[in-house]
mmCIF file of C-alpha atoms in Angstrom:
data_model
loop_
_atom_site.group_PDB
_atom_site.id
_atom_site.type_symbol
_atom_site.label_atom_id
_atom_site.label_comp_id
_atom_site.label_asym_id
_atom_site.label_seq_id
_atom_site.Cartn_x
_atom_site.Cartn_y
_atom_site.Cartn_z
ATOM 1 C CA MET A 8 -14.595 -85.062 169.650
ATOM 2 C CA ASN A 9 -13.775 -84.134 166.245
ATOM 3 C CA THR A 10 -16.336 -83.039 164.158
ATOM 4 C CA LYS A 11 -17.066 -81.994 160.008
ATOM 5 C CA PHE A 12 -20.808 -80.443 159.177
ATOM 6 C CA SER A 13 -22.395 -80.103 156.059
ATOM 7 C CA LEU A 14 -25.646 -77.896 155.493
ATOM 8 C CA PHE A 15 -28.473 -77.648 153.007
ATOM 9 C CA THR A 16 -31.021 -75.003 152.050
ATOM 10 C CA ARG A 17 -30.887 -73.230 148.735
ATOM 11 C CA ARG A 18 -27.740 -71.095 147.958
ATOM 12 C CA ILE A 19 -24.235 -71.385 148.298
ATOM 13 C CA ARG A 20 -22.724 -69.019 150.967
ATOM 14 C CA PRO A 21 -20.113 -68.856 153.526
ATOM 15 C CA GLY A 22 -20.076 -71.470 156.315
ATOM 16 C CA LEU A 23 -21.471 -71.742 160.277
ATOM 17 C CA ILE A 24 -18.675 -72.536 162.794
ATOM 18 C CA VAL A 25 -20.037 -75.477 165.026
ATOM 19 C CA GLY A 26 -18.631 -78.120 167.140
ATOM 20 C CA LEU A 27 -19.245 -80.687 169.705
ATOM 21 C CA ALA A 28 -17.514 -82.738 172.366
ATOM 22 C CA LEU A 29 -17.717 -84.786 175.398
ATOM 23 C CA VAL A 30 -19.238 -84.243 178.518
ATOM 24 C CA VAL A 31 -17.485 -82.744 181.339
ATOM 25 C CA SER A 32 -17.916 -81.150 185.039
ATOM 26 C CA ALA A 33 -18.408 -77.513 185.204
ATOM 27 C CA ALA A 34 -17.624 -75.248 188.222
ATOM 28 C CA ALA A 35 -20.384 -73.583 189.386
ATOM 29 C CA GLN A 36 -20.890 -70.309 188.408
ATOM 30 C CA PRO A 37 -21.023 -67.314 191.052
ATOM 31 C CA GLU A 38 -24.482 -65.435 191.543
ATOM 32 C CA THR A 39 -23.948 -62.140 189.466
ATOM 33 C CA GLU A 40 -26.144 -59.722 187.911
ATOM 34 C CA PRO A 41 -25.833 -60.233 184.275
ATOM 35 C CA THR A 42 -23.579 -57.669 182.135
ATOM 36 C CA GLU A 43 -26.018 -57.690 179.185
ATOM 37 C CA SER A 44 -29.613 -58.544 177.714
ATOM 38 C CA GLY A 45 -30.562 -61.996 176.887
ATOM 39 C CA GLU A 46 -31.322 -60.530 173.605
ATOM 40 C CA ALA A 47 -27.403 -58.835 173.569
ATOM 41 C CA ARG A 48 -26.024 -62.478 174.408
ATOM 42 C CA THR A 49 -27.945 -64.097 171.583
ATOM 43 C CA ASP A 50 -26.525 -61.754 169.071
ATOM 44 C CA ARG A 51 -23.322 -62.614 170.432
ATOM 45 C CA LEU A 52 -23.527 -66.335 170.261
ATOM 46 C CA LEU A 53 -25.343 -66.126 166.612
ATOM 47 C CA SER A 54 -22.552 -63.929 165.688
ATOM 48 C CA ALA A 55 -19.860 -66.728 166.666
ATOM 49 C CA VAL A 56 -21.216 -69.405 164.917
ATOM 50 C CA GLY A 57 -21.687 -68.205 161.480
ATOM 51 C CA SER A 58 -23.993 -65.253 161.705
ATOM 52 C CA ARG A 59 -27.954 -65.147 162.443
ATOM 53 C CA ALA A 60 -28.415 -65.156 158.316
ATOM 54 C CA ALA A 61 -26.519 -68.249 157.919
ATOM 55 C CA TRP A 62 -28.696 -70.483 160.679
ATOM 56 C CA SER A 63 -31.814 -68.561 160.139
ATOM 57 C CA ARG A 64 -31.507 -70.117 156.157
ATOM 58 C CA THR A 65 -30.349 -73.546 157.025
ATOM 59 C CA ASN A 66 -33.040 -76.625 157.190
ATOM 60 C CA ILE A 67 -30.511 -79.579 157.413
ATOM 61 C CA LEU A 68 -27.793 -80.375 158.913
ATOM 62 C CA ILE A 69 -25.508 -83.357 158.435
ATOM 63 C CA VAL A 70 -23.098 -84.096 161.390
ATOM 64 C CA GLU A 71 -19.821 -86.212 160.809
ATOM 65 C CA ALA A 72 -18.070 -86.504 164.439
ATOM 66 C CA THR A 73 -15.102 -88.745 166.281
ATOM 67 C CA HIS A 74 -16.218 -89.521 169.418
ATOM 68 C CA PHE A 75 -14.251 -90.646 172.529
ATOM 69 C CA SER A 76 -15.929 -92.259 175.553
ATOM 70 C CA LEU A 77 -14.840 -93.954 178.949
ATOM 71 C CA ALA A 78 -17.546 -97.081 177.742
ATOM 72 C CA ALA A 79 -16.914 -98.813 175.071
ATOM 73 C CA PRO A 80 -16.374 -98.461 172.056
ATOM 74 C CA SER A 81 -13.745 -95.901 173.248
ATOM 75 C CA THR A 82 -13.858 -94.351 170.186
ATOM 76 C CA TYR A 83 -16.517 -94.481 167.299
ATOM 77 C CA ASN A 84 -17.475 -92.298 164.124
ATOM 78 C CA ASN A 85 -20.530 -91.622 163.639
ATOM 79 C CA ARG A 86 -22.836 -89.503 161.130
ATOM 80 C CA ILE A 87 -26.284 -88.095 161.754
ATOM 81 C CA VAL A 88 -28.572 -86.069 159.227
ATOM 82 C CA ASN A 89 -30.697 -83.683 161.171
ATOM 83 C CA ASP A 90 -33.543 -82.078 159.859
ATOM 84 C CA LEU A 91 -34.298 -78.635 161.961
ATOM 85 C CA THR A 92 -37.681 -78.492 160.128
ATOM 86 C CA ARG A 93 -39.629 -80.953 161.759
ATOM 87 C CA PRO A 94 -38.862 -84.471 163.918
ATOM 88 C CA ARG A 95 -36.333 -86.386 161.226
ATOM 89 C CA VAL A 96 -33.151 -87.844 162.283
ATOM 90 C CA ARG A 97 -31.214 -90.469 160.475
ATOM 91 C CA SER A 98 -28.330 -91.609 162.597
ATOM 92 C CA GLU A 99 -25.238 -94.502 161.994
ATOM 93 C CA ALA A 100 -22.532 -94.804 164.336
ATOM 94 C CA HIS A 101 -19.262 -97.183 163.975
ATOM 95 C CA ALA A 102 -16.184 -98.882 165.086
ATOM 96 C CA PRO A 103 -14.473 -102.010 164.566
ATOM 97 C CA GLY A 104 -16.876 -104.516 164.947
ATOM 98 C CA TRP A 105 -19.236 -102.443 166.324
ATOM 99 C CA ASP A 106 -21.991 -100.928 164.200
ATOM 100 C CA ARG A 107 -25.531 -98.915 164.990
ATOM 101 C CA TRP A 108 -28.026 -97.053 162.661
ATOM 102 C CA ALA A 109 -31.345 -95.402 163.859
ATOM 103 C CA THR A 110 -33.938 -93.340 162.532
ATOM 104 C CA ILE A 111 -36.684 -90.660 163.900
ATOM 105 C CA ASP A 112 -39.568 -89.911 161.889
ATOM 106 C CA GLY A 113 -42.192 -88.138 163.410
ATOM 107 C CA ASP A 114 -44.366 -91.025 165.630
ATOM 108 C CA THR A 115 -41.957 -93.464 163.685
ATOM 109 C CA GLY A 116 -38.224 -94.696 164.545
ATOM 110 C CA THR A 117 -36.204 -97.833 163.736
ATOM 111 C CA TYR A 118 -33.117 -99.034 165.363
ATOM 112 C CA ARG A 119 -30.575 -101.443 164.499
ATOM 113 C CA ARG A 120 -27.401 -103.151 165.694
ATOM 114 C CA ASP A 121 -24.504 -105.200 164.445
ATOM 115 C CA ASN A 122 -25.889 -107.480 161.892
ATOM 116 C CA GLU A 123 -29.103 -107.855 163.689
ATOM 117 C CA ALA A 124 -32.504 -107.310 162.059
ATOM 118 C CA VAL A 125 -33.951 -103.987 162.279
ATOM 119 C CA ILE A 126 -36.176 -103.045 164.884
ATOM 120 C CA GLU A 127 -39.232 -100.712 165.563
ATOM 121 C CA ARG A 128 -38.902 -98.067 168.279
ATOM 122 C CA ASP A 129 -41.791 -98.531 171.004
ATOM 123 C CA ALA A 130 -44.005 -95.258 171.472
ATOM 124 C CA GLU A 131 -41.714 -94.931 174.633
ATOM 125 C CA ARG A 132 -38.841 -94.466 173.046
ATOM 126 C CA ILE A 133 -40.338 -92.603 170.034
ATOM 127 C CA ALA A 134 -41.377 -90.093 172.667
ATOM 128 C CA SER A 135 -37.871 -89.655 174.389
ATOM 129 C CA ASP A 136 -36.421 -88.930 170.760
ATOM 130 C CA ASN A 137 -38.902 -86.128 170.146
ATOM 131 C CA ASN A 138 -37.926 -84.582 173.250
ATOM 132 C CA TRP A 139 -34.354 -85.081 172.035
ATOM 133 C CA TRP A 140 -35.308 -83.351 168.631
ATOM 134 C CA SER A 141 -37.094 -80.819 170.555
ATOM 135 C CA ALA A 142 -34.105 -79.479 172.401
ATOM 136 C CA ASN A 143 -31.764 -80.226 169.388
ATOM 137 C CA LEU A 144 -29.066 -77.617 169.960
ATOM 138 C CA TYR A 145 -28.841 -77.087 165.949
ATOM 139 C CA ARG A 146 -32.580 -76.157 166.132
ATOM 140 C CA THR A 147 -32.416 -74.085 168.854
ATOM 141 C CA LEU A 148 -29.997 -72.004 166.871
ATOM 142 C CA ARG A 149 -32.033 -71.613 163.861
ATOM 143 C CA ARG A 150 -35.305 -70.745 165.988
ATOM 144 C CA LEU A 151 -33.198 -67.601 167.936
ATOM 145 C CA ALA A 152 -31.848 -67.180 164.254
ATOM 146 C CA MET A 153 -35.491 -66.750 162.981
ATOM 147 C CA ASN A 154 -36.536 -65.090 165.800
ATOM 148 C CA ASP A 155 -39.041 -67.559 166.718
ATOM 149 C CA PRO A 156 -41.704 -65.377 168.772
ATOM 150 C CA ASP A 157 -42.065 -68.926 171.339
ATOM 151 C CA LEU A 158 -38.628 -68.765 172.491
ATOM 152 C CA THR A 159 -37.230 -66.344 175.248
ATOM 153 C CA SER A 160 -33.349 -65.523 176.024
ATOM 154 C CA HIS A 161 -32.225 -65.064 179.345
ATOM 155 C CA ALA A 162 -28.676 -63.532 180.469
ATOM 156 C CA ILE A 163 -27.476 -64.928 183.707
ATOM 157 C CA GLY A 164 -24.120 -63.727 184.954
ATOM 158 C CA VAL A 165 -21.109 -62.944 183.090
ATOM 159 C CA ASP A 166 -21.641 -66.132 180.767
ATOM 160 C CA ARG A 167 -24.895 -67.971 180.623
ATOM 161 C CA LEU A 168 -27.660 -67.650 178.171
ATOM 162 C CA GLU A 169 -30.617 -69.972 179.082
ATOM 163 C CA ILE A 170 -33.508 -70.152 176.183
ATOM 164 C CA PHE A 171 -36.636 -70.887 177.550
ATOM 165 C CA GLN A 172 -40.313 -72.129 175.477
ATOM 166 C CA GLU A 173 -43.433 -71.754 177.573
ATOM 167 C CA GLY A 174 -41.598 -70.838 180.788
ATOM 168 C CA LYS A 175 -39.732 -74.161 180.586
ATOM 169 C CA LEU A 176 -36.057 -74.209 179.980
ATOM 170 C CA LEU A 177 -35.135 -75.367 176.551
ATOM 171 C CA ASN A 178 -31.467 -75.006 176.165
ATOM 172 C CA TRP A 179 -28.453 -73.128 178.027
ATOM 173 C CA PHE A 180 -25.100 -71.793 176.896
ATOM 174 C CA ARG A 181 -21.896 -70.554 178.594
ATOM 175 C CA LEU A 182 -20.374 -68.230 176.081
ATOM 176 C CA ASN A 183 -16.597 -67.220 176.385
ATOM 177 C CA GLU A 184 -15.556 -63.627 175.869
ATOM 178 C CA ASP A 185 -15.699 -63.533 171.921
ATOM 179 C CA GLY A 186 -19.545 -64.781 172.312
ATOM 180 C CA VAL A 187 -18.449 -68.789 171.544
ATOM 181 C CA PRO A 188 -20.344 -71.793 173.515
ATOM 182 C CA VAL A 189 -17.834 -73.519 175.803
ATOM 183 C CA LEU A 190 -20.498 -75.638 177.417
ATOM 184 C CA TYR A 191 -23.935 -76.383 176.483
ATOM 185 C CA GLY A 192 -26.877 -78.879 177.957
ATOM 186 C CA THR A 193 -30.661 -78.843 178.414
ATOM 187 C CA ASP A 194 -30.738 -79.886 182.153
ATOM 188 C CA PRO A 195 -30.277 -77.199 184.475
ATOM 189 C CA ASP A 196 -28.286 -79.191 186.920
ATOM 190 C CA SER A 197 -26.400 -81.219 184.269
ATOM 191 C CA ALA A 198 -22.379 -80.208 184.190
ATOM 192 C CA GLY A 199 -23.030 -79.882 180.253
ATOM 193 C CA THR A 200 -20.832 -80.781 177.227
ATOM 194 C CA ILE A 201 -18.080 -79.083 176.044
ATOM 195 C CA PHE A 202 -19.051 -77.589 172.447
ATOM 196 C CA GLY A 203 -15.897 -77.786 170.102
ATOM 197 C CA PRO A 204 -13.460 -78.197 168.452
ATOM 198 C CA LEU A 205 -15.140 -75.629 166.370
ATOM 199 C CA ARG A 206 -14.612 -75.366 162.383
ATOM 200 C CA SER A 207 -15.733 -73.256 159.494
ATOM 201 C CA LEU A 208 -16.843 -74.618 156.186
ATOM 202 C CA CYS A 209 -18.999 -74.205 153.170
ATOM 203 C CA TYR A 210 -22.673 -75.007 153.535
ATOM 204 C CA LEU A 211 -25.611 -75.330 150.652
ATOM 205 C CA LEU A 212 -28.422 -72.828 150.991
#
């Protein structure tokens, strides 16, 4: 998936480096002793994606992406506005003859497809959407950058970083030797999602 990002907080600074792509299979990682502490691996991750200072100042992240899917439509463009400070998200996706819109705003949410009327999300879907937001990849990066005391970092083997909240896995990353995330996920048994291609840009603080 090709991606472009805009980030809003208070002043103008150099850009974050961020990206997102397709679900893939990943080879199992051999069980080896970690080569560094969880905190050191987190520092390398944040440095590779723009810096701790940059992410700690980011409140809203706008993602514009082209997705490639095995299901129809095989290619579609979307725009997602992520509020990283509270569960508020607005998204839209478009392909020829195919359009989708959705919102999350706390305990409310809406959905619309094509030329149909807007419908209110039911309680079960709103709960699911809020769970998704709680483990939002970019929200986690911001929380790590701000040294959120509710998060703990654990280094696993040579390249895996696991982030826990209240003893439960929130996100995991597989980093290359430069600290760049190559795969990420939330489910400990998932194959993961490719993270990239990474692009640098300017953003507003």
